[in-house]
Short mmCIF file of C-alpha atoms in Angstrom, two decimals:
data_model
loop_
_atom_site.label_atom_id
_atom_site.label_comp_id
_atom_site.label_asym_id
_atom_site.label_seq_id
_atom_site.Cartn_x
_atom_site.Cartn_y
_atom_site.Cartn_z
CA UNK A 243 7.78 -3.46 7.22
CA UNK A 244 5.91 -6.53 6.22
CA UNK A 245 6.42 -10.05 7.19
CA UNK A 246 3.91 -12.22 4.61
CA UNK A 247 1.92 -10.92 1.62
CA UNK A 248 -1.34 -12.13 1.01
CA UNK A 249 -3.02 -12.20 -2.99
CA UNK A 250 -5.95 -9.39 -2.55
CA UNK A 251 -9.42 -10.66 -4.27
CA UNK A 252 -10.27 -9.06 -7.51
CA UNK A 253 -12.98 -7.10 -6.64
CA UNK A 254 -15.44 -4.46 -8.62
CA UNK A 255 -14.52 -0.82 -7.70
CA UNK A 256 -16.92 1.27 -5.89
CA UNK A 257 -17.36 3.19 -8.86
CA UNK A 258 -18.14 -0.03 -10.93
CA UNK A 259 -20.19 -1.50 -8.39
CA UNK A 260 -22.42 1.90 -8.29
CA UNK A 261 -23.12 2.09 -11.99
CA UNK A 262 -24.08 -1.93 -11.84
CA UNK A 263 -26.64 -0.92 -9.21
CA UNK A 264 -27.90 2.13 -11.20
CA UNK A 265 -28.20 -0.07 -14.08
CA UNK A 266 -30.00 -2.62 -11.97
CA UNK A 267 -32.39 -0.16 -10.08
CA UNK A 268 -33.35 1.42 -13.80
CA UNK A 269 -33.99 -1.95 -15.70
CA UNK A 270 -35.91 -3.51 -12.44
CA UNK A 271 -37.99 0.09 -12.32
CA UNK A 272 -39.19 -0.34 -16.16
CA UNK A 273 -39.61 -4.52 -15.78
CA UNK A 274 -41.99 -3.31 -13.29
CA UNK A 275 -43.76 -0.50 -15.80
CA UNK A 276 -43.55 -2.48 -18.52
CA UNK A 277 -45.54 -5.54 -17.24
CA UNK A 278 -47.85 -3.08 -15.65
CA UNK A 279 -48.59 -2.02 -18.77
CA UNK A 280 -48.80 -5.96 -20.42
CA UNK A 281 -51.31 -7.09 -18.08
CA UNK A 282 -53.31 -3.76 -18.73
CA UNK A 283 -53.27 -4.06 -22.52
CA UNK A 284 -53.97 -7.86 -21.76
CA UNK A 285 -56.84 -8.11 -20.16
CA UNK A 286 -58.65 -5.05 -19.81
CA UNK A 287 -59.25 -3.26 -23.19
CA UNK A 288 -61.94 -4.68 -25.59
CA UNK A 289 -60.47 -5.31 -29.47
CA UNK A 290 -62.62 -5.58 -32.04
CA UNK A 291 -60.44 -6.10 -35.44
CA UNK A 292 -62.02 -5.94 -39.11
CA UNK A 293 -60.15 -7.54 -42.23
CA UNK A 294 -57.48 -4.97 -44.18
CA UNK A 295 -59.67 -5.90 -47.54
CA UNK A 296 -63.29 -4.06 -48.63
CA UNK A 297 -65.23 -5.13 -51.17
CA UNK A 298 -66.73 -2.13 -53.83
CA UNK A 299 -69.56 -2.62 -56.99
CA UNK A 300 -68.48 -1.10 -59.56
CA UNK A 301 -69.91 -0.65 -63.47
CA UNK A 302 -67.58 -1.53 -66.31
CA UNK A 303 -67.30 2.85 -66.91
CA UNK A 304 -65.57 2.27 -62.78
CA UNK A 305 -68.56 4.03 -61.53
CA UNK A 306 -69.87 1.72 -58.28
CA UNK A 307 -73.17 0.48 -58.16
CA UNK A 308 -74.82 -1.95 -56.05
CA UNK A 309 -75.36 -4.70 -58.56
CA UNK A 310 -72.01 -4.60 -60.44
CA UNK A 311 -69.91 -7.64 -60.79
CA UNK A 312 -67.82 -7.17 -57.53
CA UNK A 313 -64.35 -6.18 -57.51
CA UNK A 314 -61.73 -6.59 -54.58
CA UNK A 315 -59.61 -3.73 -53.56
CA UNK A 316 -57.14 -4.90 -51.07
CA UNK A 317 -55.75 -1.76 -48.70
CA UNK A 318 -51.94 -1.65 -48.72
CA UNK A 319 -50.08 -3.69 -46.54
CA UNK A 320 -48.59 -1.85 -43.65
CA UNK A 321 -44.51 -3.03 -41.86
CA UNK A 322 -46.67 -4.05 -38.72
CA UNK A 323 -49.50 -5.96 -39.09
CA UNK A 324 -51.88 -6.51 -36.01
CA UNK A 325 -55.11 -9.29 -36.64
CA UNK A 326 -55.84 -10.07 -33.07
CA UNK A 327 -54.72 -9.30 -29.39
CA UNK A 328 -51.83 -12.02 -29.64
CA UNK A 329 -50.32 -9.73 -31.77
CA UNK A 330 -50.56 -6.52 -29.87
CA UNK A 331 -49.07 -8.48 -27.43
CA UNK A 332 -46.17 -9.97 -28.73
CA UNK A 333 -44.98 -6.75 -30.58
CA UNK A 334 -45.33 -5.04 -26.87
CA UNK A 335 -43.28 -7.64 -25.06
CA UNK A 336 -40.50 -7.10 -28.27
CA UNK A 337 -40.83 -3.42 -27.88
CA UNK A 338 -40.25 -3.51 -24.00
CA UNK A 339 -37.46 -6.25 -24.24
CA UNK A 340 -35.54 -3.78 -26.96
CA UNK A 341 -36.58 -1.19 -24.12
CA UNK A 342 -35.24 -2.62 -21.32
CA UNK A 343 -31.87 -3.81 -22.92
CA UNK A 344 -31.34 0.12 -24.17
CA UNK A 345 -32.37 1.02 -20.58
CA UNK A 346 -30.07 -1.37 -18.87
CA UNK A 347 -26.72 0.03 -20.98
CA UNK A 348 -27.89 3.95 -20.90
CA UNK A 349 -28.57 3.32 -16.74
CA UNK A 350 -24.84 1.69 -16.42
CA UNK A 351 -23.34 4.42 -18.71
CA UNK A 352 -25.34 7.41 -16.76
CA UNK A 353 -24.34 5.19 -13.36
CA UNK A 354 -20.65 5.50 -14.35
CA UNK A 355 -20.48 9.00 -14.99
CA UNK A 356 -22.80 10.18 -11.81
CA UNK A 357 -20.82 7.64 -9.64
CA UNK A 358 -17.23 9.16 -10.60
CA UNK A 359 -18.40 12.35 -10.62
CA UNK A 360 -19.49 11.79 -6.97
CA UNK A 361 -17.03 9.57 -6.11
CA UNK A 362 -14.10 11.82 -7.71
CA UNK A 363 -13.27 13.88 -3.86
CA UNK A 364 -11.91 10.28 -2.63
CA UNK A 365 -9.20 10.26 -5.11
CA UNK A 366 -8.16 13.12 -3.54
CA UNK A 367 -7.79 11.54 -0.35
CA UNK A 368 -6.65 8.34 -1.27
CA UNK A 369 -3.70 10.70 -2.85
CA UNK A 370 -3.61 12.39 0.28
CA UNK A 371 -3.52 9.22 2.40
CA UNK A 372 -0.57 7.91 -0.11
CA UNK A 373 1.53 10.79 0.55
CA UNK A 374 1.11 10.47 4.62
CA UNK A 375 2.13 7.17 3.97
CA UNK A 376 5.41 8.32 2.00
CA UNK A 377 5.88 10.78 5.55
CA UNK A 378 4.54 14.20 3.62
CA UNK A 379 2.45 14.77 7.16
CA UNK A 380 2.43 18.41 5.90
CA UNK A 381 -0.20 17.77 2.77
CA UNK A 382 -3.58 18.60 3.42
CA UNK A 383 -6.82 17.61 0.68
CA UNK A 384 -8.13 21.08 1.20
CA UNK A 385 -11.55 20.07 -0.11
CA UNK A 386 -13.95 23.05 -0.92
CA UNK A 387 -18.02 22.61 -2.51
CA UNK A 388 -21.31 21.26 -0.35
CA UNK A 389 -20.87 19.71 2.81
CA UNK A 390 -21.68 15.88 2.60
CA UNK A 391 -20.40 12.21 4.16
CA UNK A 392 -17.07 12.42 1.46
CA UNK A 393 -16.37 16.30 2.70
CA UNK A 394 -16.67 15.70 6.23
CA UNK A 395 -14.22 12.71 5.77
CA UNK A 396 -11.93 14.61 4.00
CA UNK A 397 -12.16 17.76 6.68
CA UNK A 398 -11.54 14.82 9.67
CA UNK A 399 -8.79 13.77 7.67
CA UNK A 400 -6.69 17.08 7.69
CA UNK A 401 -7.55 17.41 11.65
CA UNK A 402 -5.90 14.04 12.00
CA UNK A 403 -3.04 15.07 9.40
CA UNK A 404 -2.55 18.45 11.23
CA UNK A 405 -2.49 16.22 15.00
CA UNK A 406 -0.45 13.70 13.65
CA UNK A 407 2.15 16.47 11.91
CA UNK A 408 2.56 17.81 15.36
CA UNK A 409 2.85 14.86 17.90
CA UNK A 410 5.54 13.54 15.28
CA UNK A 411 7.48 17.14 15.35
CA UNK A 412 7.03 17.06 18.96
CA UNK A 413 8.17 13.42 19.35
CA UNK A 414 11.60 13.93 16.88
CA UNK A 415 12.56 17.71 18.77
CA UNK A 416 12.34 15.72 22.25
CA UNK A 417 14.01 12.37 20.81
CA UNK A 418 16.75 14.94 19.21
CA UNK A 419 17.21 17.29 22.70
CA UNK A 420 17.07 14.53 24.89
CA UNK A 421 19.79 13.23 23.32
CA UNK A 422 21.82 16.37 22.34
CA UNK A 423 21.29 16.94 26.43
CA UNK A 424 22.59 13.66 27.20
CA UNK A 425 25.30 13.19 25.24
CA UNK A 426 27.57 16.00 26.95
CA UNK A 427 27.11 14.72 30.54
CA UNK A 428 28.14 10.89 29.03
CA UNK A 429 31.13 12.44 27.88
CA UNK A 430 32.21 14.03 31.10
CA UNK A 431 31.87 10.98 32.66
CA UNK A 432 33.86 9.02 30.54
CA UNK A 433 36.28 11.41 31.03
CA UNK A 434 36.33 11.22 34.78
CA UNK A 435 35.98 7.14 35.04
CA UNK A 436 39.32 7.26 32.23
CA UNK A 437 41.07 9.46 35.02
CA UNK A 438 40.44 7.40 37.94
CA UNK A 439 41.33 4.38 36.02
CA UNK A 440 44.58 6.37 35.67
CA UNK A 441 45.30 5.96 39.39
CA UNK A 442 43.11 3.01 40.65
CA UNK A 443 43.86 0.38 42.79
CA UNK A 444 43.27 -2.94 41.63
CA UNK A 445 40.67 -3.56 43.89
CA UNK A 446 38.73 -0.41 42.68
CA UNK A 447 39.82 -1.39 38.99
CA UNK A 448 36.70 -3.74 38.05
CA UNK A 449 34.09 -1.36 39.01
CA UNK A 450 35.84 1.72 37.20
CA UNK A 451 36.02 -0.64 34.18
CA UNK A 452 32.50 -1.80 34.64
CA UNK A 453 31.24 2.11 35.16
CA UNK A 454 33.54 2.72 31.74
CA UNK A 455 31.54 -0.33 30.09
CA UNK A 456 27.95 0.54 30.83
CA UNK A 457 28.61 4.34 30.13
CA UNK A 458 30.02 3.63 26.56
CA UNK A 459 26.85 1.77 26.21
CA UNK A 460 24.45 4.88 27.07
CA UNK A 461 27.03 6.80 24.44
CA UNK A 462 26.02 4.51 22.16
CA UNK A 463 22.99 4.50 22.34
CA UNK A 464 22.43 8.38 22.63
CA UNK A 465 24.39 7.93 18.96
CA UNK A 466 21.93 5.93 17.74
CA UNK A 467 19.26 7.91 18.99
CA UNK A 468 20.55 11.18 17.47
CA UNK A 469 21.11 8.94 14.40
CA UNK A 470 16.98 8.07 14.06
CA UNK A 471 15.85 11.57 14.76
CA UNK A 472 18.22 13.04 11.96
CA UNK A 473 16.63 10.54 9.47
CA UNK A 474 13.45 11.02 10.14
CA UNK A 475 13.55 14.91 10.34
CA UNK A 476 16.31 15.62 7.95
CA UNK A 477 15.90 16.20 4.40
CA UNK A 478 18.17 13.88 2.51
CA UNK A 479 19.39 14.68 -1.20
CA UNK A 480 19.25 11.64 -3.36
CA UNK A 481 21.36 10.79 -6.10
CA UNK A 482 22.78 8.15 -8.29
CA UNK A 483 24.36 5.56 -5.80
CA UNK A 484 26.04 2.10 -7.18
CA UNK A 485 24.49 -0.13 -4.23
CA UNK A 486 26.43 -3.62 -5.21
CA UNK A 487 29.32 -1.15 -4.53
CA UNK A 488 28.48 -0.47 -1.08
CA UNK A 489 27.60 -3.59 -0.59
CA UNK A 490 30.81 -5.58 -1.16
CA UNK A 491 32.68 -2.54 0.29
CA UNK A 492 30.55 -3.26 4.14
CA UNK A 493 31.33 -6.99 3.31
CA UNK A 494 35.31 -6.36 3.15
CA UNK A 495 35.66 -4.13 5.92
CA UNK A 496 33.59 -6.95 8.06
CA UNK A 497 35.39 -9.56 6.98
CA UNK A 498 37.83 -9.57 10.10
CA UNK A 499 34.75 -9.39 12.51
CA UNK A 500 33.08 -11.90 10.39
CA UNK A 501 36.44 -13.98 11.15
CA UNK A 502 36.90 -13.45 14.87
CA UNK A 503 33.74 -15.48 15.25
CA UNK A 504 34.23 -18.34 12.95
CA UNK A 505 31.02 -17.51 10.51
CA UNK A 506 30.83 -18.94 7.33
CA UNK A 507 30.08 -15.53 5.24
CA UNK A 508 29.08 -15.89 1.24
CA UNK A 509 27.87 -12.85 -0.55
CA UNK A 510 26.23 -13.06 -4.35
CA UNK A 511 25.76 -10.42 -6.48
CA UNK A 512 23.81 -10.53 -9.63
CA UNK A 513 24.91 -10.27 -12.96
CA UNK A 514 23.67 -7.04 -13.67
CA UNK A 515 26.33 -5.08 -11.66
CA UNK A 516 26.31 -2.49 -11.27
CA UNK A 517 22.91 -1.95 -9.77
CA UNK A 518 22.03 2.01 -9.51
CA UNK A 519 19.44 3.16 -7.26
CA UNK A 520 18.67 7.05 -6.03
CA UNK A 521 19.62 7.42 -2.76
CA UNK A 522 21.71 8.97 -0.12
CA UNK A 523 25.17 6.93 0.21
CA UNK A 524 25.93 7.58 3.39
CA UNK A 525 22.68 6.76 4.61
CA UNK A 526 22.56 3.32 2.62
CA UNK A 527 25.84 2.65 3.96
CA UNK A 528 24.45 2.63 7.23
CA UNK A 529 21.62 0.34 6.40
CA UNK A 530 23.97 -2.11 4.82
CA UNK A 531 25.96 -1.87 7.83
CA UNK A 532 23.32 -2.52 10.47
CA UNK A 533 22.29 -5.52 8.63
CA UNK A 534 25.34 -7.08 8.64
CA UNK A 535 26.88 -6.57 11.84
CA UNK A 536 22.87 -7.50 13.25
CA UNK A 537 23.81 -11.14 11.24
CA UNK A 538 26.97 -11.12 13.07
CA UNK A 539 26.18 -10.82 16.24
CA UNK A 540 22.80 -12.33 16.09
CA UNK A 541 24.60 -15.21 15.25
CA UNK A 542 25.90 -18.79 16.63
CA UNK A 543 29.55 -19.85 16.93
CA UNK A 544 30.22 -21.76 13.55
CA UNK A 545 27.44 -20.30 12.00
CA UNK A 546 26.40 -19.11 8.63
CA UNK A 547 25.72 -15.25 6.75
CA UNK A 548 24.40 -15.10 3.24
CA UNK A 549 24.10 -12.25 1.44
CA UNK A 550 22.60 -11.32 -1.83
CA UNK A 551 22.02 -8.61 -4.13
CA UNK A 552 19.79 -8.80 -7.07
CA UNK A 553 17.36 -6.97 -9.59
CA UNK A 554 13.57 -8.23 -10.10
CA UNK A 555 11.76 -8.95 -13.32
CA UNK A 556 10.28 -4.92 -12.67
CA UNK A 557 13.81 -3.83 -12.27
CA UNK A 558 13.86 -3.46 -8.16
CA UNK A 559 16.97 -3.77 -6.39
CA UNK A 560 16.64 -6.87 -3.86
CA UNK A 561 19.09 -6.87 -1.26
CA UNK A 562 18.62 -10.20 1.09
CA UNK A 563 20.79 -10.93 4.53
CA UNK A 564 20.13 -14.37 5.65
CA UNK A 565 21.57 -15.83 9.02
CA UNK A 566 21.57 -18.64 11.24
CA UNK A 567 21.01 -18.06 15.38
CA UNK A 568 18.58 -18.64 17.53
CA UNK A 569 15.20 -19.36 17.00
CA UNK A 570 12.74 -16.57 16.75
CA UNK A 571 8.72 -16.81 16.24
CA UNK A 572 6.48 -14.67 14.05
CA UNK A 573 5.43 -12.51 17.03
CA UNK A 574 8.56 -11.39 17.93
CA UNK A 575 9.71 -10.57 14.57
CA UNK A 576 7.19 -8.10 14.34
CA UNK A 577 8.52 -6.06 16.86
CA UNK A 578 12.15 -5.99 15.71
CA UNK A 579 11.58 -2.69 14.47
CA UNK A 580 10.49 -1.06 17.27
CA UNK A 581 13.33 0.98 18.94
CA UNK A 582 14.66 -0.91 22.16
CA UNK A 583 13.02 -3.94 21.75
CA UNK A 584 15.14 -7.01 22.03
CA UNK A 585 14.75 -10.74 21.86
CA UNK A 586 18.02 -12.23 23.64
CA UNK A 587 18.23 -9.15 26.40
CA UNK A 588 20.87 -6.44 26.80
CA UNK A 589 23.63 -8.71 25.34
CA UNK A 590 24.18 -11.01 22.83
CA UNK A 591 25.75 -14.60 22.73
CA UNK A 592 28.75 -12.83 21.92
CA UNK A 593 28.82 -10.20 24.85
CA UNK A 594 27.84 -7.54 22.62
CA UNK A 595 25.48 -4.84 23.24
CA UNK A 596 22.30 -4.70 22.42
CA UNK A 597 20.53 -1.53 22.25
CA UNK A 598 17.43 -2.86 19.85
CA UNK A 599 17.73 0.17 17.26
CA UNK A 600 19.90 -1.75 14.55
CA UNK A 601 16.94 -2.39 12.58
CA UNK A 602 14.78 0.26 13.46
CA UNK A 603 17.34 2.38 11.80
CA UNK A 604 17.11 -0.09 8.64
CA UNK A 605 13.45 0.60 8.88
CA UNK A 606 13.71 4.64 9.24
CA UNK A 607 16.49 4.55 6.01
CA UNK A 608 14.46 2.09 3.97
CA UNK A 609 11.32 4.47 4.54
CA UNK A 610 13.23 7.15 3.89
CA UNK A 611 14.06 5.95 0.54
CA UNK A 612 10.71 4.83 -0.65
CA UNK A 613 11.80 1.17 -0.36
CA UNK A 614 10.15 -2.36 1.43
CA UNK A 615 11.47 -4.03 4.51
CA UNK A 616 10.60 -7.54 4.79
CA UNK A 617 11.64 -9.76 7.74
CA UNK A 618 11.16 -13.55 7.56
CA UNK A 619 12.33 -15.72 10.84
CA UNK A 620 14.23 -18.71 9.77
CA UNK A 621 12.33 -22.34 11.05
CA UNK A 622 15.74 -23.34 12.00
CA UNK A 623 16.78 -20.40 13.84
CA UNK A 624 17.63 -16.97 12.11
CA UNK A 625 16.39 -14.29 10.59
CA UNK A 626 16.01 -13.41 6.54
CA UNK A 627 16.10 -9.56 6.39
CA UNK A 628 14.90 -8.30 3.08
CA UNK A 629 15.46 -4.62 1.45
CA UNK A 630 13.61 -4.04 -1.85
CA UNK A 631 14.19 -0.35 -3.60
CA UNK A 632 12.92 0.95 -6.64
CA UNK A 633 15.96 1.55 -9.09
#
């Protein structure tokens, strides 16, 4: 569940940011030789440089003598021609500058392979981590080679994995045999209380009927209850599900309801009917359900329900349940979720009961399918319940 987004800042991976330093670190490391080596050159050898041209006497028959007429012989000219210490020092400061730019590229290219070769075990528990996330608590990373910082974390991660995995099982078995235990003795005493109500007075009348109201409250709930462990412990198969469907289908059968309490109830479904997503029907059903009997309920007298069902530009299903009601701030809507919670008390303006699971089982069935929940309190009073799944 998520109730704003905020843009992340484009940063530099770790990886990137590792090879930029490498690159850094090398180029810095041979500025430093390289002037070293300048200043050296500089100032403390002695040059003493004589002309490229001699000068041979030579007899008209080309043997030399010292009293010929004089003839020039100029050496061949060399690519690289050094006169005086100026030049020895400009061609080393181009040599190192060529140096230094081949250094920088080869250290960022030997950075980026070292740092993803090193870097390469926190894929696997970013994977890992991504799975959890998904509720695979049963994955483990599994990480074998030298112990180091990125081994320990991913040996501490399976530890937490394997604690987790259990406190959850432990959690969902009690959640589910609490509830199995409850729900016999809840139906025994309806049972009874229906009896006596068979032969009560009519002074004893209001209290059976107030025992009868509170204990079809606790059945309720113990419903619900068994209803959230079975989704988050059960397998569900997924298949091909027409969700604008089930959609108008929970809209009709509410209609009456929707009636009774003089709400003004539009639904709009896009044009691209029908929208498929893989799923579980009866568990979307549900969802689609809880959302709109929460609008109705959570509601003002006179009020309005808006529902709509579209597909994204990425081809996501969007389903959006918009209602007026009271007003409710951004700290309570992050606890909607949470089971038993509630924001009005035990009943609603209607009278109706409120056991604070509605949307925690929108929450458990949206996980469940791999989708978003996003909750948005209205400024005028309401709540916009979002459902985004992948189609």
């Amino acid at each position: 569940m998520k109730l704003s987004e905020k843009k992340p800042h484009y940063r530099l991976t770790v990886r990137a940011r590792l090879a930029l330093t490498y690159s850094i670190l090398l180029s810095g490391a041979g500025i430093v030789m390289f002037s070293i080596i300048y200043v050296f050159v500089g100032v403390i050898p002695k040059y003493n440089f004589t002309p490229l041209t001699q000068t041979i006497e030579t007899s008209p028959q080309g043997y030399p003598e010292a009293d010929s007429i004089g003839a020039t012989i100029e050496a061949q000219p060399s690519l690289i021609s050094l006169d005086s210490q100026n030049d020895v020092l400009t061609l080393l400061l181009i040599v190192s500058i060529i140096a230094l730019i081949v250094l920088g590229i080869a250290g960022a290219w030997v950075g980026w392979v070292v740092a993803g070769r090193m870097l390469r075990p926190l894929q696997y528990v970013s994977a890992a981590a991504q799975r959890a996330s998904a509720g695979e608590l049963n994955h483990r990373i599994g990480l074998s080679g030298p112990r180091d910082e990125i081994s320990d974390l991913a040996h501490s991660f399976d530890s937490m994995m394997t604690v987790l995995e259990r406190s959850i099982a432990t959690y969902r078995r009690f959640s589910a045999n609490a509830s199995h235990e409850l729900r016999t003795p809840l139906a025994t005493s309806r049972t009874m209380i229906d009896v006596a109500l068979l032969t009560a007075s009519p002074e004893e009348r209001p209290l059976l009927e107030r025992l009868r109201e509170m204990n079809e409250r606790s059945i309720k709930t113990v419903e619900e209850l068994l209803d959230l462990a079975e989704i988050d412990s059960a397998v569900q198969r997924m298949q091909p599900v027409d969700f604008s469907d089930l959609v108008r289908d929970v809209m009709n059968e509410a209609q009456d309801e929707i009636a009774s309490h003089g709400l003004d109830a539009v639904l709009t479904v896009g044009d691209e009917s029908p929208l498929i997503i893989q799923g579980n029907p009866v568990l979307l059903r549900q969802l689609i359900n809880n959302l709109v009997q929460n609008s109705i309920h959570h509601n003002v007298q006179g009020g309005y329900i808006r529902v709509e069902l579209t597909r994204d530009s990425i081809g996501s299903v969007l389903l959006s349940v918009s209602n007026s009601g009271q007003r409710i701030t951004e700290e309570q809507a992050r606890y909607l979720c949470d089971p038993f919670y509630r924001v009005s008390g035990r009943t609603n303006s209607d009278g109706h009961a409120n056991r604070g699971l509605g949307l925690s089982l929108v929450l458990a069935i949206t996980e469940r399918h791999g989708g978003n929940l996003n909750i948005e309190p209205s400024p005028t009073g309401g709540l916009r319940v979002g459902v985004k799944f992948a189609s």
